[in-house]
């Protein structure tokens, strides 16, 4: 879910090796183009890191070995609020039904669990939406999907949104009496270490 590559550009600047995956070949092409710059770091020891990109599905990261990744930074679609393609097979931004979207994100969570090294972190930026003038919670369902997959919740960081607008590009809040959603959640999950005693974390884990 690397999109047009913001995180990958940061990886290049921070000298981190990275692999970016997105289901949309157009997004991967844009990301490759954005990564095509030379960087004169002030750090004399800076060595341009290897940044790989490929067209793939976050539910099945077929080119990534088990327990090979140190950190996952993921920015999924918020169900169908912004369609990133026209019904491309596997594109989760075309899943309108929130329960179905949550089930697919649970598959993504399981795949993250597979590729991440034990003890390492997975950060997921995700937001909620409105339908029919009511709040539709997406974030708690995604949170539960990651806990279901066996992750421990390390942080829930609130990212404030600026310049919000409704999907119709116009805020009818005064007329209809509702708030624009002004925040997103950046969940940071930790994969348990092998054989780690989990009892003391049980309130940050799957509780149901
Ligand atoms: C919110 S955008 C990411 C934006 C990104 N932060 C950027 O800098 O452009 C969500 C991305 O998820 C991708 N996506 C949707 N379903 C996917 C899937 N099953 N596997 C991988 N990527 C997927 C979309 O193509 C879209 O680029």
PDB file of N, CA, C and O in Angstrom, residues 81-82 163-172 180:
ATOM      1  N   UNK A  81     -13.624   5.148   0.530  1.00  0.00           N
ATOM      2  CA  UNK A  81     -13.872   6.607   0.524  1.00  0.00           C
ATOM      3  C   UNK A  81     -13.090   7.321  -0.575  1.00  0.00           C
ATOM      4  O   UNK A  81     -13.550   8.310  -1.102  1.00  0.00           O
ATOM      5  N   UNK A  82     -11.898   6.822  -0.919  1.00  0.00           N
ATOM      6  CA  UNK A  82     -11.192   7.338  -2.109  1.00  0.00           C
ATOM      7  C   UNK A  82     -10.861   6.122  -2.986  1.00  0.00           C
ATOM      8  O   UNK A  82     -10.046   5.294  -2.589  1.00  0.00           O
ATOM      9  N   UNK A 163      -7.458  20.882   6.429  1.00  0.00           N
ATOM     10  CA  UNK A 163      -8.134  21.092   5.133  1.00  0.00           C
ATOM     11  C   UNK A 163      -9.078  19.932   4.809  1.00  0.00           C
ATOM     12  O   UNK A 163      -9.042  19.379   3.702  1.00  0.00           O
ATOM     13  N   UNK A 164      -9.899  19.520   5.810  1.00  0.00           N
ATOM     14  CA  UNK A 164     -10.827  18.423   5.555  1.00  0.00           C
ATOM     15  C   UNK A 164     -11.938  18.902   4.635  1.00  0.00           C
ATOM     16  O   UNK A 164     -12.334  20.044   4.662  1.00  0.00           O
ATOM     17  N   UNK A 165     -12.446  17.965   3.824  1.00  0.00           N
ATOM     18  CA  UNK A 165     -13.644  18.281   3.042  1.00  0.00           C
ATOM     19  C   UNK A 165     -14.480  17.012   2.941  1.00  0.00           C
ATOM     20  O   UNK A 165     -13.957  15.909   3.071  1.00  0.00           O
ATOM     21  N   UNK A 166     -15.774  17.176   2.719  1.00  0.00           N
ATOM     22  CA  UNK A 166     -16.614  16.003   2.575  1.00  0.00           C
ATOM     23  C   UNK A 166     -16.378  15.423   1.187  1.00  0.00           C
ATOM     24  O   UNK A 166     -15.772  16.063   0.339  1.00  0.00           O
ATOM     25  N   UNK A 167     -16.847  14.191   0.965  1.00  0.00           N
ATOM     26  CA  UNK A 167     -16.564  13.547  -0.319  1.00  0.00           C
ATOM     27  C   UNK A 167     -17.159  14.315  -1.490  1.00  0.00           C
ATOM     28  O   UNK A 167     -16.704  14.217  -2.600  1.00  0.00           O
ATOM     29  N   UNK A 168     -18.197  15.108  -1.195  1.00  0.00           N
ATOM     30  CA  UNK A 168     -18.751  15.925  -2.283  1.00  0.00           C
ATOM     31  C   UNK A 168     -18.037  17.262  -2.397  1.00  0.00           C
ATOM     32  O   UNK A 168     -18.542  18.203  -2.969  1.00  0.00           O
ATOM     33  N   UNK A 169     -16.849  17.330  -1.793  1.00  0.00           N
ATOM     34  CA  UNK A 169     -15.985  18.500  -1.898  1.00  0.00           C
ATOM     35  C   UNK A 169     -16.579  19.729  -1.222  1.00  0.00           C
ATOM     36  O   UNK A 169     -16.117  20.820  -1.433  1.00  0.00           O
ATOM     37  N   UNK A 170     -17.654  19.563  -0.482  1.00  0.00           N
ATOM     38  CA  UNK A 170     -18.260  20.713   0.144  1.00  0.00           C
ATOM     39  C   UNK A 170     -18.808  20.290   1.495  1.00  0.00           C
ATOM     40  O   UNK A 170     -19.405  19.229   1.614  1.00  0.00           O
ATOM     41  N   UNK A 171     -18.575  21.114   2.489  1.00  0.00           N
ATOM     42  CA  UNK A 171     -19.046  20.766   3.824  1.00  0.00           C
ATOM     43  C   UNK A 171     -20.436  21.342   4.022  1.00  0.00           C
ATOM     44  O   UNK A 171     -20.640  22.540   3.994  1.00  0.00           O
ATOM     45  N   UNK A 172     -21.382  20.439   4.228  1.00  0.00           N
ATOM     46  CA  UNK A 172     -22.745  20.873   4.480  1.00  0.00           C
ATOM     47  C   UNK A 172     -23.030  20.868   5.983  1.00  0.00           C
ATOM     48  O   UNK A 172     -24.165  20.757   6.402  1.00  0.00           O
ATOM     49  N   UNK A 180     -16.899  17.393  10.566  1.00  0.00           N
ATOM     50  CA  UNK A 180     -15.954  16.739   9.664  1.00  0.00           C
ATOM     51  C   UNK A 180     -15.008  15.918  10.537  1.00  0.00           C
ATOM     52  O   UNK A 180     -14.677  16.341  11.645  1.00  0.00           O
TER      53      UNK A 180
END
